[in-house]
Amino acid sequence: MNYNLSPLAGKTILVTRSVGQSNQFSDRLTSAGAKVIEMPTLEIGPPTSWAALDQAILHLSTFQWLILTSSNGVEYFFQRLAKSGQNQDALSGVKIAVVGEKTAQSLQKENIQADFIPPNFVADSLVENFPELLTGKRILFPRVESGGREVLVKELTAKGAEVIEVPAYESCCPQNIPTAAEYALVNNTIDIITFASSKTVLFFCQLTAPIFTYNPEILARVSIASIGPQTSKTCRSILGRVDIEAEEYTLEGLTNAIIKYVIKE
């Protein structure tokens, strides 16, 4: 009975979500019986300059669509909208498309419902299922300043849209590994490492390079869990494999995939 209620009992899971964004995911894993160690591999902050985003916000009426692909994008966009002295009325003529369940939830916190959410929680699905012809549409896309995927912009542009990309936030690598995470890695007490974006994979490897240089066998004993295809691609490229991939590309989907994997062990 306890096994069914706590399918992850006895498992130690390293969560690499960004600072301040790992709590809900960690709570899900803990509720399933896992011991969770957090090792933030992303720090989110403002872009180098607000100029491009602020300029776009001043001319919101010239856009037909606003595309938001992350909770960070939502948060920083609405911060700057308020800073400009405007409110949600400035978006009255603009439709909003979001990628991802968490992004949609963040938008709802602003008391706004998205006009379009693609059926799969990935950017590729947004273009494939877009509800209107894209020819001639002017689209505002606030996004991460560096390291984001270019495929969405390329595909929208190929379908005739004019996409205005503006940096809304930046993600960078933390300076240090938390003591508990470093101890667990060095002493090989981790069963599963989770990754929710390609950048978390890149920065994880950057942070742990000194550890794995001296003990490269550590990763061979750990299962690697990915939130979706693009993150998995990065895992395979850098880490050589993926053991667990979420079927639904959300944190809940990743939790379910981990449970399914552990039960089968």
PDB file of C-alpha atoms in Angstrom:
ATOM      1  CA  MET A   1       0.000   0.000   0.000  1.00  0.00           C
ATOM      2  CA  ASN A   2       2.737   2.474   0.916  1.00  0.00           C
ATOM      3  CA  TYR A   3       4.574   1.646  -2.293  1.00  0.00           C
ATOM      4  CA  ASN A   4       1.542   2.622  -4.344  1.00  0.00           C
ATOM      5  CA  LEU A   5       1.121   5.856  -2.437  1.00  0.00           C
ATOM      6  CA  SER A   6       4.844   6.662  -2.575  1.00  0.00           C
ATOM      7  CA  PRO A   7       6.153   5.221  -5.848  1.00  0.00           C
ATOM      8  CA  LEU A   8       9.363   7.266  -5.617  1.00  0.00           C
ATOM      9  CA  ALA A   9      10.189   6.214  -2.047  1.00  0.00           C
ATOM     10  CA  GLY A  10      13.898   5.576  -1.669  1.00  0.00           C
ATOM     11  CA  LYS A  11      14.808   7.663  -4.732  1.00  0.00           C
ATOM     12  CA  THR A  12      16.902  10.816  -4.579  1.00  0.00           C
ATOM     13  CA  ILE A  13      16.179  13.255  -7.395  1.00  0.00           C
ATOM     14  CA  LEU A  14      18.280  16.266  -8.370  1.00  0.00           C
ATOM     15  CA  VAL A  15      16.122  19.102  -9.728  1.00  0.00           C
ATOM     16  CA  THR A  16      17.887  21.647 -11.951  1.00  0.00           C
ATOM     17  CA  ARG A  17      15.070  24.162 -12.369  1.00  0.00           C
ATOM     18  CA  SER A  18      15.903  27.864 -12.236  1.00  0.00           C
ATOM     19  CA  VAL A  19      16.120  29.761  -8.971  1.00  0.00           C
ATOM     20  CA  GLY A  20      12.642  30.315  -7.538  1.00  0.00           C
ATOM     21  CA  GLN A  21      10.914  28.108 -10.124  1.00  0.00           C
ATOM     22  CA  SER A  22      11.536  24.631  -8.750  1.00  0.00           C
ATOM     23  CA  ASN A  23       9.190  24.579  -5.742  1.00  0.00           C
ATOM     24  CA  GLN A  24       6.062  23.211  -7.387  1.00  0.00           C
ATOM     25  CA  PHE A  25       7.963  20.498  -9.228  1.00  0.00           C
ATOM     26  CA  SER A  26       9.905  19.526  -6.111  1.00  0.00           C
ATOM     27  CA  ASP A  27       6.645  19.342  -4.158  1.00  0.00           C
ATOM     28  CA  ARG A  28       5.186  16.927  -6.728  1.00  0.00           C
ATOM     29  CA  LEU A  29       8.212  14.644  -6.462  1.00  0.00           C
ATOM     30  CA  THR A  30       8.269  14.834  -2.673  1.00  0.00           C
ATOM     31  CA  SER A  31       4.566  13.967  -2.533  1.00  0.00           C
ATOM     32  CA  ALA A  32       5.373  10.838  -4.542  1.00  0.00           C
ATOM     33  CA  GLY A  33       7.945   9.830  -1.921  1.00  0.00           C
ATOM     34  CA  ALA A  34      11.196  11.090  -3.405  1.00  0.00           C
ATOM     35  CA  LYS A  35      13.976  12.897  -1.601  1.00  0.00           C
ATOM     36  CA  VAL A  36      14.569  16.057  -3.628  1.00  0.00           C
ATOM     37  CA  ILE A  37      17.785  18.019  -3.819  1.00  0.00           C
ATOM     38  CA  GLU A  38      17.597  21.321  -5.669  1.00  0.00           C
ATOM     39  CA  MET A  39      20.472  22.530  -7.804  1.00  0.00           C
ATOM     40  CA  PRO A  40      19.349  25.650  -9.677  1.00  0.00           C
ATOM     41  CA  THR A  41      21.221  25.877 -12.979  1.00  0.00           C
ATOM     42  CA  LEU A  42      19.515  29.042 -14.235  1.00  0.00           C
ATOM     43  CA  GLU A  43      19.265  32.535 -12.874  1.00  0.00           C
ATOM     44  CA  ILE A  44      16.685  34.810 -14.467  1.00  0.00           C
ATOM     45  CA  GLY A  45      17.144  38.554 -14.690  1.00  0.00           C
ATOM     46  CA  PRO A  46      16.516  41.591 -16.884  1.00  0.00           C
ATOM     47  CA  PRO A  47      17.932  41.877 -20.412  1.00  0.00           C
ATOM     48  CA  THR A  48      20.894  44.101 -21.249  1.00  0.00           C
ATOM     49  CA  SER A  49      18.467  46.844 -22.282  1.00  0.00           C
ATOM     50  CA  TRP A  50      14.711  47.425 -22.013  1.00  0.00           C
ATOM     51  CA  ALA A  51      14.683  49.755 -25.024  1.00  0.00           C
ATOM     52  CA  ALA A  52      13.358  47.329 -27.653  1.00  0.00           C
ATOM     53  CA  LEU A  53      10.598  45.936 -25.419  1.00  0.00           C
ATOM     54  CA  ASP A  54       9.555  49.394 -24.215  1.00  0.00           C
ATOM     55  CA  GLN A  55       9.415  50.679 -27.790  1.00  0.00           C
ATOM     56  CA  ALA A  56       7.256  47.710 -28.844  1.00  0.00           C
ATOM     57  CA  ILE A  57       4.909  48.276 -25.899  1.00  0.00           C
ATOM     58  CA  LEU A  58       4.421  51.897 -26.966  1.00  0.00           C
ATOM     59  CA  HIS A  59       3.260  50.631 -30.373  1.00  0.00           C
ATOM     60  CA  LEU A  60       1.152  47.628 -29.315  1.00  0.00           C
ATOM     61  CA  SER A  61      -1.695  48.728 -31.580  1.00  0.00           C
ATOM     62  CA  THR A  62       0.462  47.921 -34.627  1.00  0.00           C
ATOM     63  CA  PHE A  63       0.553  44.204 -33.734  1.00  0.00           C
ATOM     64  CA  GLN A  64      -2.117  41.580 -34.409  1.00  0.00           C
ATOM     65  CA  TRP A  65      -0.593  38.927 -32.114  1.00  0.00           C
ATOM     66  CA  LEU A  66       1.547  38.704 -28.994  1.00  0.00           C
ATOM     67  CA  ILE A  67       3.346  35.383 -28.496  1.00  0.00           C
ATOM     68  CA  LEU A  68       4.527  34.363 -25.023  1.00  0.00           C
ATOM     69  CA  THR A  69       6.493  31.158 -24.580  1.00  0.00           C
ATOM     70  CA  SER A  70       7.483  31.255 -20.906  1.00  0.00           C
ATOM     71  CA  SER A  71       6.334  32.441 -17.499  1.00  0.00           C
ATOM     72  CA  ASN A  72       9.363  34.722 -17.435  1.00  0.00           C
ATOM     73  CA  GLY A  73       8.228  36.342 -20.674  1.00  0.00           C
ATOM     74  CA  VAL A  74       4.779  36.953 -19.207  1.00  0.00           C
ATOM     75  CA  GLU A  75       6.159  38.390 -15.969  1.00  0.00           C
ATOM     76  CA  TYR A  76       8.616  40.799 -17.537  1.00  0.00           C
ATOM     77  CA  PHE A  77       6.266  41.879 -20.338  1.00  0.00           C
ATOM     78  CA  PHE A  78       3.548  42.934 -17.908  1.00  0.00           C
ATOM     79  CA  GLN A  79       6.074  44.597 -15.609  1.00  0.00           C
ATOM     80  CA  ARG A  80       7.200  46.793 -18.485  1.00  0.00           C
ATOM     81  CA  LEU A  81       3.619  47.387 -19.631  1.00  0.00           C
ATOM     82  CA  ALA A  82       2.822  48.775 -16.169  1.00  0.00           C
ATOM     83  CA  LYS A  83       6.071  50.750 -16.138  1.00  0.00           C
ATOM     84  CA  SER A  84       5.005  52.448 -19.381  1.00  0.00           C
ATOM     85  CA  GLY A  85       1.911  53.765 -17.634  1.00  0.00           C
ATOM     86  CA  GLN A  86      -0.420  51.547 -19.640  1.00  0.00           C
ATOM     87  CA  ASN A  87      -2.663  48.693 -18.553  1.00  0.00           C
ATOM     88  CA  GLN A  88      -4.267  45.669 -20.188  1.00  0.00           C
ATOM     89  CA  ASP A  89      -6.515  47.941 -22.268  1.00  0.00           C
ATOM     90  CA  ALA A  90      -3.476  48.488 -24.487  1.00  0.00           C
ATOM     91  CA  LEU A  91      -3.858  44.851 -25.555  1.00  0.00           C
ATOM     92  CA  SER A  92      -7.528  45.153 -26.498  1.00  0.00           C
ATOM     93  CA  GLY A  93      -6.820  44.783 -30.214  1.00  0.00           C
ATOM     94  CA  VAL A  94      -4.045  42.214 -29.835  1.00  0.00           C
ATOM     95  CA  LYS A  95      -4.595  38.456 -29.673  1.00  0.00           C
ATOM     96  CA  ILE A  96      -2.338  36.428 -27.388  1.00  0.00           C
ATOM     97  CA  ALA A  97      -0.863  33.000 -28.080  1.00  0.00           C
ATOM     98  CA  VAL A  98       1.027  31.098 -25.390  1.00  0.00           C
ATOM     99  CA  VAL A  99       3.184  27.995 -25.400  1.00  0.00           C
ATOM    100  CA  GLY A 100       2.991  25.798 -22.331  1.00  0.00           C
ATOM    101  CA  GLU A 101       0.619  25.183 -19.463  1.00  0.00           C
ATOM    102  CA  LYS A 102       2.731  27.194 -17.005  1.00  0.00           C
ATOM    103  CA  THR A 103       2.802  30.140 -19.404  1.00  0.00           C
ATOM    104  CA  ALA A 104      -0.987  30.033 -19.689  1.00  0.00           C
ATOM    105  CA  GLN A 105      -1.298  29.936 -15.892  1.00  0.00           C
ATOM    106  CA  SER A 106       1.019  32.932 -15.563  1.00  0.00           C
ATOM    107  CA  LEU A 107      -1.137  34.822 -18.050  1.00  0.00           C
ATOM    108  CA  GLN A 108      -4.268  33.930 -16.075  1.00  0.00           C
ATOM    109  CA  LYS A 109      -2.671  35.524 -13.006  1.00  0.00           C
ATOM    110  CA  GLU A 110      -2.821  38.748 -15.011  1.00  0.00           C
ATOM    111  CA  ASN A 111      -6.561  38.034 -15.442  1.00  0.00           C
ATOM    112  CA  ILE A 112      -6.106  37.399 -19.151  1.00  0.00           C
ATOM    113  CA  GLN A 113      -7.119  34.286 -21.063  1.00  0.00           C
ATOM    114  CA  ALA A 114      -4.969  33.294 -24.026  1.00  0.00           C
ATOM    115  CA  ASP A 115      -6.670  33.417 -27.419  1.00  0.00           C
ATOM    116  CA  PHE A 116      -4.673  30.402 -28.583  1.00  0.00           C
ATOM    117  CA  ILE A 117      -2.823  27.580 -26.824  1.00  0.00           C
ATOM    118  CA  PRO A 118      -1.400  24.888 -29.127  1.00  0.00           C
ATOM    119  CA  PRO A 119      -2.454  21.303 -28.362  1.00  0.00           C
ATOM    120  CA  ASN A 120       1.114  20.206 -27.625  1.00  0.00           C
ATOM    121  CA  PHE A 121       3.105  22.266 -25.188  1.00  0.00           C
ATOM    122  CA  VAL A 122       5.945  22.996 -27.606  1.00  0.00           C
ATOM    123  CA  ALA A 123       6.712  25.932 -29.899  1.00  0.00           C
ATOM    124  CA  ASP A 124       6.643  23.793 -33.060  1.00  0.00           C
ATOM    125  CA  SER A 125       2.995  22.966 -32.388  1.00  0.00           C
ATOM    126  CA  LEU A 126       2.096  26.657 -32.289  1.00  0.00           C
ATOM    127  CA  VAL A 127       2.940  27.201 -35.956  1.00  0.00           C
ATOM    128  CA  GLU A 128       1.396  23.927 -37.110  1.00  0.00           C
ATOM    129  CA  ASN A 129      -1.935  24.704 -35.430  1.00  0.00           C
ATOM    130  CA  PHE A 130      -2.062  28.496 -35.646  1.00  0.00           C
ATOM    131  CA  PRO A 131      -5.749  29.515 -35.899  1.00  0.00           C
ATOM    132  CA  GLU A 132      -5.297  32.157 -38.611  1.00  0.00           C
ATOM    133  CA  LEU A 133      -3.403  32.595 -41.836  1.00  0.00           C
ATOM    134  CA  LEU A 134      -0.074  34.135 -40.904  1.00  0.00           C
ATOM    135  CA  THR A 135       0.459  36.070 -44.119  1.00  0.00           C
ATOM    136  CA  GLY A 136       0.799  39.765 -43.339  1.00  0.00           C
ATOM    137  CA  LYS A 137       0.363  39.328 -39.590  1.00  0.00           C
ATOM    138  CA  ARG A 138       2.586  41.469 -37.374  1.00  0.00           C
ATOM    139  CA  ILE A 139       3.645  39.493 -34.291  1.00  0.00           C
ATOM    140  CA  LEU A 140       5.390  40.684 -31.136  1.00  0.00           C
ATOM    141  CA  PHE A 141       7.591  38.043 -29.536  1.00  0.00           C
ATOM    142  CA  PRO A 142       9.161  38.993 -26.160  1.00  0.00           C
ATOM    143  CA  ARG A 143      11.763  36.340 -25.403  1.00  0.00           C
ATOM    144  CA  VAL A 144      14.983  35.387 -23.670  1.00  0.00           C
ATOM    145  CA  GLU A 145      17.862  37.601 -24.788  1.00  0.00           C
ATOM    146  CA  SER A 146      20.287  34.832 -25.707  1.00  0.00           C
ATOM    147  CA  GLY A 147      20.279  31.106 -26.316  1.00  0.00           C
ATOM    148  CA  GLY A 148      16.634  30.682 -27.278  1.00  0.00           C
ATOM    149  CA  ARG A 149      15.520  28.458 -30.156  1.00  0.00           C
ATOM    150  CA  GLU A 150      15.191  30.175 -33.511  1.00  0.00           C
ATOM    151  CA  VAL A 151      12.812  27.673 -35.106  1.00  0.00           C
ATOM    152  CA  LEU A 152       9.618  29.461 -34.063  1.00  0.00           C
ATOM    153  CA  VAL A 153      10.623  32.763 -35.658  1.00  0.00           C
ATOM    154  CA  LYS A 154      11.844  31.039 -38.810  1.00  0.00           C
ATOM    155  CA  GLU A 155       8.628  29.059 -39.248  1.00  0.00           C
ATOM    156  CA  LEU A 156       6.359  32.030 -38.584  1.00  0.00           C
ATOM    157  CA  THR A 157       8.348  34.145 -41.031  1.00  0.00           C
ATOM    158  CA  ALA A 158       8.249  31.380 -43.639  1.00  0.00           C
ATOM    159  CA  LYS A 159       4.445  31.494 -43.425  1.00  0.00           C
ATOM    160  CA  GLY A 160       4.407  35.207 -44.181  1.00  0.00           C
ATOM    161  CA  ALA A 161       4.331  36.788 -40.731  1.00  0.00           C
ATOM    162  CA  GLU A 162       6.463  39.730 -39.651  1.00  0.00           C
ATOM    163  CA  VAL A 163       7.927  38.784 -36.283  1.00  0.00           C
ATOM    164  CA  ILE A 164       9.380  41.463 -34.033  1.00  0.00           C
ATOM    165  CA  GLU A 165      11.655  39.809 -31.469  1.00  0.00           C
ATOM    166  CA  VAL A 166      12.484  41.809 -28.346  1.00  0.00           C
ATOM    167  CA  PRO A 167      14.570  40.711 -25.335  1.00  0.00           C
ATOM    168  CA  ALA A 168      12.360  40.555 -22.239  1.00  0.00           C
ATOM    169  CA  TYR A 169      14.679  38.724 -19.843  1.00  0.00           C
ATOM    170  CA  GLU A 170      17.991  36.899 -19.710  1.00  0.00           C
ATOM    171  CA  SER A 171      19.019  33.570 -18.240  1.00  0.00           C
ATOM    172  CA  CYS A 172      22.537  32.911 -17.043  1.00  0.00           C
ATOM    173  CA  CYS A 173      24.511  30.294 -15.173  1.00  0.00           C
ATOM    174  CA  PRO A 174      24.728  30.573 -11.360  1.00  0.00           C
ATOM    175  CA  GLN A 175      28.173  31.006  -9.861  1.00  0.00           C
ATOM    176  CA  ASN A 176      28.022  28.099  -7.421  1.00  0.00           C
ATOM    177  CA  ILE A 177      26.550  24.670  -6.749  1.00  0.00           C
ATOM    178  CA  PRO A 178      24.556  24.383  -3.490  1.00  0.00           C
ATOM    179  CA  THR A 179      26.493  22.412  -0.869  1.00  0.00           C
ATOM    180  CA  ALA A 180      23.861  19.668  -0.587  1.00  0.00           C
ATOM    181  CA  ALA A 181      23.844  19.116  -4.352  1.00  0.00           C
ATOM    182  CA  GLU A 182      27.627  19.027  -4.588  1.00  0.00           C
ATOM    183  CA  TYR A 183      27.838  16.555  -1.701  1.00  0.00           C
ATOM    184  CA  ALA A 184      25.237  14.282  -3.293  1.00  0.00           C
ATOM    185  CA  LEU A 185      26.988  14.348  -6.674  1.00  0.00           C
ATOM    186  CA  VAL A 186      30.452  13.690  -5.254  1.00  0.00           C
ATOM    187  CA  ASN A 187      29.156  10.867  -3.059  1.00  0.00           C
ATOM    188  CA  ASN A 188      27.018   9.351  -5.803  1.00  0.00           C
ATOM    189  CA  THR A 189      23.742   9.378  -3.857  1.00  0.00           C
ATOM    190  CA  ILE A 190      21.554  10.687  -6.711  1.00  0.00           C
ATOM    191  CA  ASP A 191      19.284   8.336  -8.660  1.00  0.00           C
ATOM    192  CA  ILE A 192      17.718  10.722 -11.194  1.00  0.00           C
ATOM    193  CA  ILE A 193      18.588  14.168 -12.582  1.00  0.00           C
ATOM    194  CA  THR A 194      15.789  16.216 -14.155  1.00  0.00           C
ATOM    195  CA  PHE A 195      16.132  18.777 -16.931  1.00  0.00           C
ATOM    196  CA  ALA A 196      13.344  21.149 -18.005  1.00  0.00           C
ATOM    197  CA  SER A 197      15.172  23.061 -20.756  1.00  0.00           C
ATOM    198  CA  SER A 198      18.257  22.878 -22.934  1.00  0.00           C
ATOM    199  CA  LYS A 199      19.911  25.676 -20.988  1.00  0.00           C
ATOM    200  CA  THR A 200      19.607  23.728 -17.738  1.00  0.00           C
ATOM    201  CA  VAL A 201      21.537  20.902 -19.407  1.00  0.00           C
ATOM    202  CA  LEU A 202      24.249  23.237 -20.685  1.00  0.00           C
ATOM    203  CA  PHE A 203      24.695  25.085 -17.405  1.00  0.00           C
ATOM    204  CA  PHE A 204      24.532  21.869 -15.353  1.00  0.00           C
ATOM    205  CA  CYS A 205      27.457  20.501 -17.343  1.00  0.00           C
ATOM    206  CA  GLN A 206      29.317  23.782 -16.955  1.00  0.00           C
ATOM    207  CA  LEU A 207      28.836  23.801 -13.183  1.00  0.00           C
ATOM    208  CA  THR A 208      29.676  20.135 -12.643  1.00  0.00           C
ATOM    209  CA  ALA A 209      32.629  19.860 -15.023  1.00  0.00           C
ATOM    210  CA  PRO A 210      35.170  19.862 -12.144  1.00  0.00           C
ATOM    211  CA  ILE A 211      33.287  17.052 -10.358  1.00  0.00           C
ATOM    212  CA  PHE A 212      32.923  14.816 -13.400  1.00  0.00           C
ATOM    213  CA  THR A 213      36.527  15.407 -14.477  1.00  0.00           C
ATOM    214  CA  TYR A 214      37.666  13.541 -11.379  1.00  0.00           C
ATOM    215  CA  ASN A 215      34.849  11.010 -11.302  1.00  0.00           C
ATOM    216  CA  PRO A 216      33.329  10.504 -14.787  1.00  0.00           C
ATOM    217  CA  GLU A 217      31.547   7.312 -13.666  1.00  0.00           C
ATOM    218  CA  ILE A 218      29.037   9.280 -11.570  1.00  0.00           C
ATOM    219  CA  LEU A 219      26.724  10.090 -14.467  1.00  0.00           C
ATOM    220  CA  ALA A 220      26.793   6.518 -15.733  1.00  0.00           C
ATOM    221  CA  ARG A 221      24.926   5.442 -12.595  1.00  0.00           C
ATOM    222  CA  VAL A 222      22.311   8.202 -12.741  1.00  0.00           C
ATOM    223  CA  SER A 223      19.093   8.231 -14.793  1.00  0.00           C
ATOM    224  CA  ILE A 224      18.543  11.342 -16.910  1.00  0.00           C
ATOM    225  CA  ALA A 225      14.996  12.721 -17.150  1.00  0.00           C
ATOM    226  CA  SER A 226      13.903  15.288 -19.755  1.00  0.00           C
ATOM    227  CA  ILE A 227      10.739  17.365 -20.090  1.00  0.00           C
ATOM    228  CA  GLY A 228      10.506  17.042 -23.876  1.00  0.00           C
ATOM    229  CA  PRO A 229      12.088  16.422 -27.289  1.00  0.00           C
ATOM    230  CA  GLN A 230      14.243  19.541 -27.559  1.00  0.00           C
ATOM    231  CA  THR A 231      15.690  19.108 -24.079  1.00  0.00           C
ATOM    232  CA  SER A 232      16.240  15.417 -24.828  1.00  0.00           C
ATOM    233  CA  LYS A 233      18.138  16.347 -27.984  1.00  0.00           C
ATOM    234  CA  THR A 234      20.496  18.501 -25.918  1.00  0.00           C
ATOM    235  CA  CYS A 235      20.873  15.743 -23.314  1.00  0.00           C
ATOM    236  CA  ARG A 236      21.869  13.244 -25.999  1.00  0.00           C
ATOM    237  CA  SER A 237      24.269  15.704 -27.579  1.00  0.00           C
ATOM    238  CA  ILE A 238      26.063  16.607 -24.345  1.00  0.00           C
ATOM    239  CA  LEU A 239      25.385  13.752 -21.913  1.00  0.00           C
ATOM    240  CA  GLY A 240      25.082  10.947 -24.447  1.00  0.00           C
ATOM    241  CA  ARG A 241      21.623   9.681 -23.517  1.00  0.00           C
ATOM    242  CA  VAL A 242      18.158  10.213 -22.065  1.00  0.00           C
ATOM    243  CA  ASP A 243      16.494   7.578 -19.885  1.00  0.00           C
ATOM    244  CA  ILE A 244      13.152   9.285 -19.209  1.00  0.00           C
ATOM    245  CA  GLU A 245      11.164  11.677 -21.398  1.00  0.00           C
ATOM    246  CA  ALA A 246       7.816  13.209 -20.504  1.00  0.00           C
ATOM    247  CA  GLU A 247       4.942  12.271 -22.800  1.00  0.00           C
ATOM    248  CA  GLU A 248       3.204  15.541 -21.939  1.00  0.00           C
ATOM    249  CA  TYR A 249       5.772  18.316 -21.956  1.00  0.00           C
ATOM    250  CA  THR A 250       4.930  19.758 -18.546  1.00  0.00           C
ATOM    251  CA  LEU A 251       6.327  19.329 -15.040  1.00  0.00           C
ATOM    252  CA  GLU A 252       3.366  17.128 -14.196  1.00  0.00           C
ATOM    253  CA  GLY A 253       4.109  15.082 -17.294  1.00  0.00           C
ATOM    254  CA  LEU A 254       7.743  14.779 -16.251  1.00  0.00           C
ATOM    255  CA  THR A 255       6.717  13.664 -12.764  1.00  0.00           C
ATOM    256  CA  ASN A 256       4.434  11.001 -14.242  1.00  0.00           C
ATOM    257  CA  ALA A 257       7.173   9.791 -16.591  1.00  0.00           C
ATOM    258  CA  ILE A 258       9.609   9.433 -13.675  1.00  0.00           C
ATOM    259  CA  ILE A 259       7.067   7.459 -11.652  1.00  0.00           C
ATOM    260  CA  LYS A 260       6.336   5.199 -14.626  1.00  0.00           C
ATOM    261  CA  TYR A 261      10.068   4.614 -15.150  1.00  0.00           C
ATOM    262  CA  VAL A 262      10.736   3.808 -11.483  1.00  0.00           C
ATOM    263  CA  ILE A 263       7.808   1.385 -11.237  1.00  0.00           C
ATOM    264  CA  LYS A 264       9.156  -0.529 -14.227  1.00  0.00           C
ATOM    265  CA  GLU A 265      12.625  -0.855 -12.700  1.00  0.00           C
TER     266      GLU A 265
END
